[in-house]
Amino acid sequence: MEQLLNLRDLLDHQVEDLTSAEDQIIEALPAMIENAKDGRLKKALNEHLQVTKEHRKRLDKIKQLLGTQQSEDAEGKTKSFLERIFGGGTKCKGMEGLLTEGEKVIKEDMDAQVKDAAIIAAAQKVEHYEISGYGTARAYAAQLKLDVVEKLLNSTLNEEYQADDLLTALALGKVNLEAERGGNAARRGNNRANGRAQATKPPARAAKKSAVKKKSARKKAAKKKGAKKAARRR
Ligand SMILES: [Fe+2]
């Protein structure tokens, strides 16, 4: 198996990895947008979807500038670095894992405000992965004196930072607070429901005791009534 040889190969690998990551994000963001309740969060995610599509196009431009870096395997088929390292295609497994975790959270049954906080957490994990990838790729491009590539990578990196900062501002400004209030209200609702259930369904022993008490009360009342009738007859 051919190995990564130099910094330029590492740069190609990062660009391939980021291409797969951006493709997966474009696919996953609509579900996050649909599930977000807070208007500003929905808007921020929507805008980031459009920005992500631009990032994907920018990566194509970068790949053009770098030239397609592929090699042939034993059967003569061309394979990218990612395919050769991880096998089975060029899908970025790191991003796949983060998005799978995010999807699980979205599918959970939870208070809408709590879900907004969870969506922000999932989106920020994605952003941090991208910041790491683009930061590394930009540093490689700078080292290799690939000025145009460096500039393009830097533009995307800055936009990823902006998206991350906006999500932090939304979380700290409103969403986390709403999640705390919403989650507590939901818990109080559950407690009330449990209380009602206990009140309407007394334990079997208590129910039996209460039935016995009622029976003896009825007997006493009947006896009293009988005694009164007898007294009237006298
Ligand atoms: Fe991106």
PDB file of C-alpha atoms and ligand atoms in Angstrom:
ATOM      1  CA  MET A   1       0.000   0.000   0.000  1.00  0.00           C
ATOM      2  CA  GLU A   2       1.259   3.461  -0.911  1.00  0.00           C
ATOM      3  CA  GLN A   3       1.846   5.781   2.025  1.00  0.00           C
ATOM      4  CA  LEU A   4       1.325   9.500   2.557  1.00  0.00           C
ATOM      5  CA  LEU A   5       4.673  10.957   1.533  1.00  0.00           C
ATOM      6  CA  ASN A   6       4.828  14.616   2.439  1.00  0.00           C
ATOM      7  CA  LEU A   7       3.010  17.715   3.642  1.00  0.00           C
ATOM      8  CA  ARG A   8       1.406  18.207   0.241  1.00  0.00           C
ATOM      9  CA  ASP A   9      -0.119  14.716   0.488  1.00  0.00           C
ATOM     10  CA  LEU A  10      -1.441  15.578   3.947  1.00  0.00           C
ATOM     11  CA  LEU A  11      -3.028  18.725   2.494  1.00  0.00           C
ATOM     12  CA  ASP A  12      -4.749  16.685  -0.228  1.00  0.00           C
ATOM     13  CA  HIS A  13      -6.008  14.320   2.429  1.00  0.00           C
ATOM     14  CA  GLN A  14      -7.444  17.170   4.521  1.00  0.00           C
ATOM     15  CA  VAL A  15      -9.189  18.636   1.486  1.00  0.00           C
ATOM     16  CA  GLU A  16     -10.745  15.248   0.615  1.00  0.00           C
ATOM     17  CA  ASP A  17     -11.847  14.804   4.214  1.00  0.00           C
ATOM     18  CA  LEU A  18     -13.424  18.273   4.320  1.00  0.00           C
ATOM     19  CA  THR A  19     -15.188  17.682   0.999  1.00  0.00           C
ATOM     20  CA  SER A  20     -16.875  14.592   2.409  1.00  0.00           C
ATOM     21  CA  ALA A  21     -17.636  16.440   5.662  1.00  0.00           C
ATOM     22  CA  GLU A  22     -19.317  19.355   3.831  1.00  0.00           C
ATOM     23  CA  ASP A  23     -21.369  16.946   1.666  1.00  0.00           C
ATOM     24  CA  GLN A  24     -22.673  15.203   4.770  1.00  0.00           C
ATOM     25  CA  ILE A  25     -23.465  18.504   6.513  1.00  0.00           C
ATOM     26  CA  ILE A  26     -25.481  19.701   3.499  1.00  0.00           C
ATOM     27  CA  GLU A  27     -27.484  16.487   3.754  1.00  0.00           C
ATOM     28  CA  ALA A  28     -27.994  16.690   7.541  1.00  0.00           C
ATOM     29  CA  LEU A  29     -28.757  20.399   8.105  1.00  0.00           C
ATOM     30  CA  PRO A  30     -32.366  20.399   6.750  1.00  0.00           C
ATOM     31  CA  ALA A  31     -33.487  18.009   9.536  1.00  0.00           C
ATOM     32  CA  MET A  32     -31.844  20.248  12.156  1.00  0.00           C
ATOM     33  CA  ILE A  33     -33.561  23.324  10.664  1.00  0.00           C
ATOM     34  CA  GLU A  34     -36.932  21.555  10.621  1.00  0.00           C
ATOM     35  CA  ASN A  35     -36.619  20.491  14.262  1.00  0.00           C
ATOM     36  CA  ALA A  36     -35.370  23.835  15.616  1.00  0.00           C
ATOM     37  CA  LYS A  37     -38.117  25.861  17.306  1.00  0.00           C
ATOM     38  CA  ASP A  38     -36.361  29.139  18.117  1.00  0.00           C
ATOM     39  CA  GLY A  39     -36.739  31.524  15.157  1.00  0.00           C
ATOM     40  CA  ARG A  40     -33.191  32.898  15.387  1.00  0.00           C
ATOM     41  CA  LEU A  41     -31.709  29.404  15.602  1.00  0.00           C
ATOM     42  CA  LYS A  42     -33.739  28.274  12.581  1.00  0.00           C
ATOM     43  CA  LYS A  43     -32.525  31.340  10.648  1.00  0.00           C
ATOM     44  CA  ALA A  44     -28.887  30.825  11.680  1.00  0.00           C
ATOM     45  CA  LEU A  45     -28.941  27.173  10.606  1.00  0.00           C
ATOM     46  CA  ASN A  46     -30.669  28.065   7.348  1.00  0.00           C
ATOM     47  CA  GLU A  47     -28.050  30.696   6.554  1.00  0.00           C
ATOM     48  CA  HIS A  48     -25.294  28.257   7.439  1.00  0.00           C
ATOM     49  CA  LEU A  49     -26.731  25.737   4.987  1.00  0.00           C
ATOM     50  CA  GLN A  50     -26.317  28.308   2.194  1.00  0.00           C
ATOM     51  CA  VAL A  51     -22.791  29.162   3.412  1.00  0.00           C
ATOM     52  CA  THR A  52     -21.932  25.434   3.558  1.00  0.00           C
ATOM     53  CA  LYS A  53     -22.934  25.047  -0.099  1.00  0.00           C
ATOM     54  CA  GLU A  54     -20.453  27.819  -0.894  1.00  0.00           C
ATOM     55  CA  HIS A  55     -17.770  26.026   1.173  1.00  0.00           C
ATOM     56  CA  ARG A  56     -18.369  22.904  -0.911  1.00  0.00           C
ATOM     57  CA  LYS A  57     -17.926  24.882  -4.155  1.00  0.00           C
ATOM     58  CA  ARG A  58     -14.786  26.502  -2.746  1.00  0.00           C
ATOM     59  CA  LEU A  59     -13.330  23.049  -2.068  1.00  0.00           C
ATOM     60  CA  ASP A  60     -13.866  22.119  -5.731  1.00  0.00           C
ATOM     61  CA  LYS A  61     -11.923  25.233  -6.668  1.00  0.00           C
ATOM     62  CA  ILE A  62      -9.157  24.285  -4.220  1.00  0.00           C
ATOM     63  CA  LYS A  63      -8.992  20.765  -5.668  1.00  0.00           C
ATOM     64  CA  GLN A  64      -8.692  22.252  -9.148  1.00  0.00           C
ATOM     65  CA  LEU A  65      -5.793  24.411  -7.979  1.00  0.00           C
ATOM     66  CA  LEU A  66      -4.122  21.441  -6.294  1.00  0.00           C
ATOM     67  CA  GLY A  67      -4.788  19.070  -9.189  1.00  0.00           C
ATOM     68  CA  THR A  68      -6.529  15.739  -8.603  1.00  0.00           C
ATOM     69  CA  GLN A  69      -4.339  13.580  -6.422  1.00  0.00           C
ATOM     70  CA  GLN A  70      -5.206   9.971  -7.045  1.00  0.00           C
ATOM     71  CA  SER A  71      -3.282   6.746  -7.335  1.00  0.00           C
ATOM     72  CA  GLU A  72      -4.055   3.307  -8.712  1.00  0.00           C
ATOM     73  CA  ASP A  73      -4.608   0.215  -6.607  1.00  0.00           C
ATOM     74  CA  ALA A  74      -3.455  -3.333  -7.560  1.00  0.00           C
ATOM     75  CA  GLU A  75      -6.449  -3.722  -9.924  1.00  0.00           C
ATOM     76  CA  GLY A  76      -5.675  -0.464 -11.688  1.00  0.00           C
ATOM     77  CA  LYS A  77      -8.593   1.414 -10.104  1.00  0.00           C
ATOM     78  CA  THR A  78      -7.963   4.985  -9.019  1.00  0.00           C
ATOM     79  CA  LYS A  79      -8.255   5.627  -5.287  1.00  0.00           C
ATOM     80  CA  SER A  80      -8.068   8.786  -3.218  1.00  0.00           C
ATOM     81  CA  PHE A  81      -5.886   9.032  -0.120  1.00  0.00           C
ATOM     82  CA  LEU A  82      -8.927   8.731   2.104  1.00  0.00           C
ATOM     83  CA  GLU A  83     -10.022   5.519   0.386  1.00  0.00           C
ATOM     84  CA  ARG A  84      -6.562   4.047   0.722  1.00  0.00           C
ATOM     85  CA  ILE A  85      -6.231   4.967   4.412  1.00  0.00           C
ATOM     86  CA  PHE A  86      -9.717   4.107   5.659  1.00  0.00           C
ATOM     87  CA  GLY A  87     -10.926   1.792   2.868  1.00  0.00           C
ATOM     88  CA  GLY A  88     -14.447   1.529   1.446  1.00  0.00           C
ATOM     89  CA  GLY A  89     -14.855   4.993  -0.089  1.00  0.00           C
ATOM     90  CA  THR A  90     -14.103   8.614   0.686  1.00  0.00           C
ATOM     91  CA  LYS A  91     -16.707   9.163   3.390  1.00  0.00           C
ATOM     92  CA  CYS A  92     -15.387  11.105   6.379  1.00  0.00           C
ATOM     93  CA  LYS A  93     -16.104   8.782   9.314  1.00  0.00           C
ATOM     94  CA  GLY A  94     -15.472  11.503  11.895  1.00  0.00           C
ATOM     95  CA  MET A  95     -18.247  13.709  10.513  1.00  0.00           C
ATOM     96  CA  GLU A  96     -20.495  10.686   9.987  1.00  0.00           C
ATOM     97  CA  GLY A  97     -20.189   9.889  13.718  1.00  0.00           C
ATOM     98  CA  LEU A  98     -20.950  13.447  14.825  1.00  0.00           C
ATOM     99  CA  LEU A  99     -23.980  13.716  12.570  1.00  0.00           C
ATOM    100  CA  THR A 100     -25.309  10.303  13.621  1.00  0.00           C
ATOM    101  CA  GLU A 101     -25.162  11.428  17.246  1.00  0.00           C
ATOM    102  CA  GLY A 102     -26.944  14.664  16.300  1.00  0.00           C
ATOM    103  CA  GLU A 103     -29.695  12.742  14.473  1.00  0.00           C
ATOM    104  CA  LYS A 104     -30.284  10.586  17.551  1.00  0.00           C
ATOM    105  CA  VAL A 105     -30.852  13.692  19.677  1.00  0.00           C
ATOM    106  CA  ILE A 106     -33.256  15.167  17.127  1.00  0.00           C
ATOM    107  CA  LYS A 107     -35.359  11.987  17.143  1.00  0.00           C
ATOM    108  CA  GLU A 108     -35.647  11.958  20.947  1.00  0.00           C
ATOM    109  CA  ASP A 109     -38.951  12.999  22.489  1.00  0.00           C
ATOM    110  CA  MET A 110     -38.125  16.118  24.518  1.00  0.00           C
ATOM    111  CA  ASP A 111     -39.335  19.601  25.277  1.00  0.00           C
ATOM    112  CA  ALA A 112     -38.888  21.873  22.207  1.00  0.00           C
ATOM    113  CA  GLN A 113     -36.678  24.370  24.072  1.00  0.00           C
ATOM    114  CA  VAL A 114     -34.460  21.580  25.392  1.00  0.00           C
ATOM    115  CA  LYS A 115     -34.198  20.189  21.856  1.00  0.00           C
ATOM    116  CA  ASP A 116     -33.036  23.616  20.602  1.00  0.00           C
ATOM    117  CA  ALA A 117     -30.187  23.524  23.149  1.00  0.00           C
ATOM    118  CA  ALA A 118     -29.316  19.978  22.043  1.00  0.00           C
ATOM    119  CA  ILE A 119     -29.338  21.010  18.349  1.00  0.00           C
ATOM    120  CA  ILE A 120     -26.894  23.847  19.114  1.00  0.00           C
ATOM    121  CA  ALA A 121     -24.607  21.388  20.932  1.00  0.00           C
ATOM    122  CA  ALA A 122     -24.675  18.998  17.962  1.00  0.00           C
ATOM    123  CA  ALA A 123     -24.109  21.827  15.437  1.00  0.00           C
ATOM    124  CA  GLN A 124     -21.156  23.188  17.432  1.00  0.00           C
ATOM    125  CA  LYS A 125     -19.461  19.768  17.478  1.00  0.00           C
ATOM    126  CA  VAL A 126     -19.728  19.828  13.681  1.00  0.00           C
ATOM    127  CA  GLU A 127     -18.347  23.382  13.532  1.00  0.00           C
ATOM    128  CA  HIS A 128     -15.401  22.491  15.763  1.00  0.00           C
ATOM    129  CA  TYR A 129     -14.518  19.528  13.545  1.00  0.00           C
ATOM    130  CA  GLU A 130     -14.539  21.844  10.524  1.00  0.00           C
ATOM    131  CA  ILE A 131     -12.544  24.541  12.319  1.00  0.00           C
ATOM    132  CA  SER A 132      -9.923  21.926  13.144  1.00  0.00           C
ATOM    133  CA  GLY A 133      -9.814  20.586   9.570  1.00  0.00           C
ATOM    134  CA  TYR A 134      -9.749  23.968   7.829  1.00  0.00           C
ATOM    135  CA  GLY A 135      -7.233  25.364  10.333  1.00  0.00           C
ATOM    136  CA  THR A 136      -4.868  22.478   9.678  1.00  0.00           C
ATOM    137  CA  ALA A 137      -5.320  22.661   5.898  1.00  0.00           C
ATOM    138  CA  ARG A 138      -4.702  26.424   5.920  1.00  0.00           C
ATOM    139  CA  ALA A 139      -1.490  25.947   7.940  1.00  0.00           C
ATOM    140  CA  TYR A 140      -0.266  23.308   5.451  1.00  0.00           C
ATOM    141  CA  ALA A 141      -1.094  25.586   2.496  1.00  0.00           C
ATOM    142  CA  ALA A 142       0.772  28.476   4.173  1.00  0.00           C
ATOM    143  CA  GLN A 143       3.789  26.256   4.809  1.00  0.00           C
ATOM    144  CA  LEU A 144       3.743  25.083   1.180  1.00  0.00           C
ATOM    145  CA  LYS A 145       3.402  28.698  -0.031  1.00  0.00           C
ATOM    146  CA  LEU A 146       0.181  27.894  -1.874  1.00  0.00           C
ATOM    147  CA  ASP A 147      -1.115  31.450  -1.422  1.00  0.00           C
ATOM    148  CA  VAL A 148      -4.406  31.220  -3.316  1.00  0.00           C
ATOM    149  CA  VAL A 149      -5.316  27.912  -1.662  1.00  0.00           C
ATOM    150  CA  GLU A 150      -4.410  29.372   1.728  1.00  0.00           C
ATOM    151  CA  LYS A 151      -6.627  32.397   1.094  1.00  0.00           C
ATOM    152  CA  LEU A 152      -9.602  30.261   0.078  1.00  0.00           C
ATOM    153  CA  LEU A 153      -9.202  27.972   3.093  1.00  0.00           C
ATOM    154  CA  ASN A 154      -8.896  31.028   5.331  1.00  0.00           C
ATOM    155  CA  SER A 155     -12.197  32.463   4.029  1.00  0.00           C
ATOM    156  CA  THR A 156     -14.028  29.268   4.908  1.00  0.00           C
ATOM    157  CA  LEU A 157     -12.285  28.994   8.276  1.00  0.00           C
ATOM    158  CA  ASN A 158     -13.419  32.512   9.211  1.00  0.00           C
ATOM    159  CA  GLU A 159     -17.005  31.700   8.240  1.00  0.00           C
ATOM    160  CA  GLU A 160     -16.904  28.550  10.373  1.00  0.00           C
ATOM    161  CA  TYR A 161     -15.687  30.628  13.332  1.00  0.00           C
ATOM    162  CA  GLN A 162     -18.520  33.128  12.736  1.00  0.00           C
ATOM    163  CA  ALA A 163     -21.107  30.319  12.664  1.00  0.00           C
ATOM    164  CA  ASP A 164     -19.697  28.884  15.892  1.00  0.00           C
ATOM    165  CA  ASP A 165     -19.718  32.304  17.609  1.00  0.00           C
ATOM    166  CA  LEU A 166     -23.322  32.900  16.532  1.00  0.00           C
ATOM    167  CA  LEU A 167     -24.399  29.531  17.967  1.00  0.00           C
ATOM    168  CA  THR A 168     -22.633  30.343  21.249  1.00  0.00           C
ATOM    169  CA  ALA A 169     -24.389  33.728  21.388  1.00  0.00           C
ATOM    170  CA  LEU A 170     -27.781  32.100  20.750  1.00  0.00           C
ATOM    171  CA  ALA A 171     -27.171  29.449  23.413  1.00  0.00           C
ATOM    172  CA  LEU A 172     -25.974  31.869  26.096  1.00  0.00           C
ATOM    173  CA  GLY A 173     -28.372  34.660  25.145  1.00  0.00           C
ATOM    174  CA  LYS A 174     -31.632  32.744  25.259  1.00  0.00           C
ATOM    175  CA  VAL A 175     -31.780  29.078  24.273  1.00  0.00           C
ATOM    176  CA  ASN A 176     -30.086  27.549  27.345  1.00  0.00           C
ATOM    177  CA  LEU A 177     -32.247  29.647  29.683  1.00  0.00           C
ATOM    178  CA  GLU A 178     -35.421  28.624  27.828  1.00  0.00           C
ATOM    179  CA  ALA A 179     -34.264  24.993  27.935  1.00  0.00           C
ATOM    180  CA  GLU A 180     -33.858  25.222  31.717  1.00  0.00           C
ATOM    181  CA  ARG A 181     -37.348  26.726  32.138  1.00  0.00           C
ATOM    182  CA  GLY A 182     -38.961  24.377  29.621  1.00  0.00           C
ATOM    183  CA  GLY A 183     -37.306  21.267  31.047  1.00  0.00           C
ATOM    184  CA  ASN A 184     -38.312  22.199  34.613  1.00  0.00           C
ATOM    185  CA  ALA A 185     -41.914  22.874  33.542  1.00  0.00           C
ATOM    186  CA  ALA A 186     -42.041  19.494  31.811  1.00  0.00           C
ATOM    187  CA  ARG A 187     -40.721  17.804  34.973  1.00  0.00           C
ATOM    188  CA  ARG A 188     -43.346  19.581  37.126  1.00  0.00           C
ATOM    189  CA  GLY A 189     -46.016  18.388  34.670  1.00  0.00           C
ATOM    190  CA  ASN A 190     -44.825  14.798  35.073  1.00  0.00           C
ATOM    191  CA  ASN A 191     -44.933  15.082  38.860  1.00  0.00           C
ATOM    192  CA  ARG A 192     -48.501  16.385  38.769  1.00  0.00           C
ATOM    193  CA  ALA A 193     -49.517  13.515  36.494  1.00  0.00           C
ATOM    194  CA  ASN A 194     -47.925  11.015  38.878  1.00  0.00           C
ATOM    195  CA  GLY A 195     -49.754  12.647  41.805  1.00  0.00           C
ATOM    196  CA  ARG A 196     -53.056  12.325  39.998  1.00  0.00           C
ATOM    197  CA  ALA A 197     -52.364   8.710  39.172  1.00  0.00           C
ATOM    198  CA  GLN A 198     -51.703   7.937  42.839  1.00  0.00           C
ATOM    199  CA  ALA A 199     -54.848   9.765  43.943  1.00  0.00           C
ATOM    200  CA  THR A 200     -57.146   7.945  41.548  1.00  0.00           C
ATOM    201  CA  LYS A 201     -55.531   4.535  42.013  1.00  0.00           C
ATOM    202  CA  PRO A 202     -55.145   3.822  45.761  1.00  0.00           C
ATOM    203  CA  PRO A 203     -53.099   0.757  46.704  1.00  0.00           C
ATOM    204  CA  ALA A 204     -55.155  -2.471  46.926  1.00  0.00           C
ATOM    205  CA  ARG A 205     -54.875  -2.743  50.750  1.00  0.00           C
ATOM    206  CA  ALA A 206     -56.011   0.835  51.284  1.00  0.00           C
ATOM    207  CA  ALA A 207     -58.950   0.283  48.910  1.00  0.00           C
ATOM    208  CA  LYS A 208     -60.000  -2.829  50.853  1.00  0.00           C
ATOM    209  CA  LYS A 209     -59.817  -0.961  54.208  1.00  0.00           C
ATOM    210  CA  SER A 210     -61.947   1.856  52.865  1.00  0.00           C
ATOM    211  CA  ALA A 211     -64.579  -0.630  51.556  1.00  0.00           C
ATOM    212  CA  VAL A 212     -64.768  -2.304  55.006  1.00  0.00           C
ATOM    213  CA  LYS A 213     -65.162   1.101  56.736  1.00  0.00           C
ATOM    214  CA  LYS A 214     -68.010   2.062  54.376  1.00  0.00           C
ATOM    215  CA  LYS A 215     -69.821  -1.260  55.057  1.00  0.00           C
ATOM    216  CA  SER A 216     -69.638  -0.851  58.846  1.00  0.00           C
ATOM    217  CA  ALA A 217     -70.803   2.775  58.568  1.00  0.00           C
ATOM    218  CA  ARG A 218     -73.833   1.605  56.550  1.00  0.00           C
ATOM    219  CA  LYS A 219     -74.595  -1.062  59.221  1.00  0.00           C
ATOM    220  CA  LYS A 220     -74.374   1.517  62.043  1.00  0.00           C
ATOM    221  CA  ALA A 221     -76.689   3.895  60.177  1.00  0.00           C
ATOM    222  CA  ALA A 222     -79.234   1.102  59.572  1.00  0.00           C
ATOM    223  CA  LYS A 223     -79.092   0.098  63.258  1.00  0.00           C
ATOM    224  CA  LYS A 224     -79.646   3.716  64.342  1.00  0.00           C
ATOM    225  CA  LYS A 225     -82.589   4.051  61.921  1.00  0.00           C
ATOM    226  CA  GLY A 226     -84.113   0.800  63.281  1.00  0.00           C
ATOM    227  CA  ALA A 227     -83.754   2.008  66.882  1.00  0.00           C
ATOM    228  CA  LYS A 228     -85.480   5.305  66.062  1.00  0.00           C
ATOM    229  CA  LYS A 229     -88.386   3.484  64.351  1.00  0.00           C
ATOM    230  CA  ALA A 230     -88.793   1.193  67.418  1.00  0.00           C
ATOM    231  CA  ALA A 231     -88.770   4.211  69.729  1.00  0.00           C
ATOM    232  CA  ARG A 232     -91.514   5.884  67.653  1.00  0.00           C
ATOM    233  CA  ARG A 233     -93.649   2.677  67.879  1.00  0.00           C
ATOM    234  CA  ARG A 234     -93.381   2.695  71.717  1.00  0.00           C
TER     235      ARG A 234
HETATM  236 FE    FE B   1     -18.527  24.462   6.345  1.00  0.00          FE
END
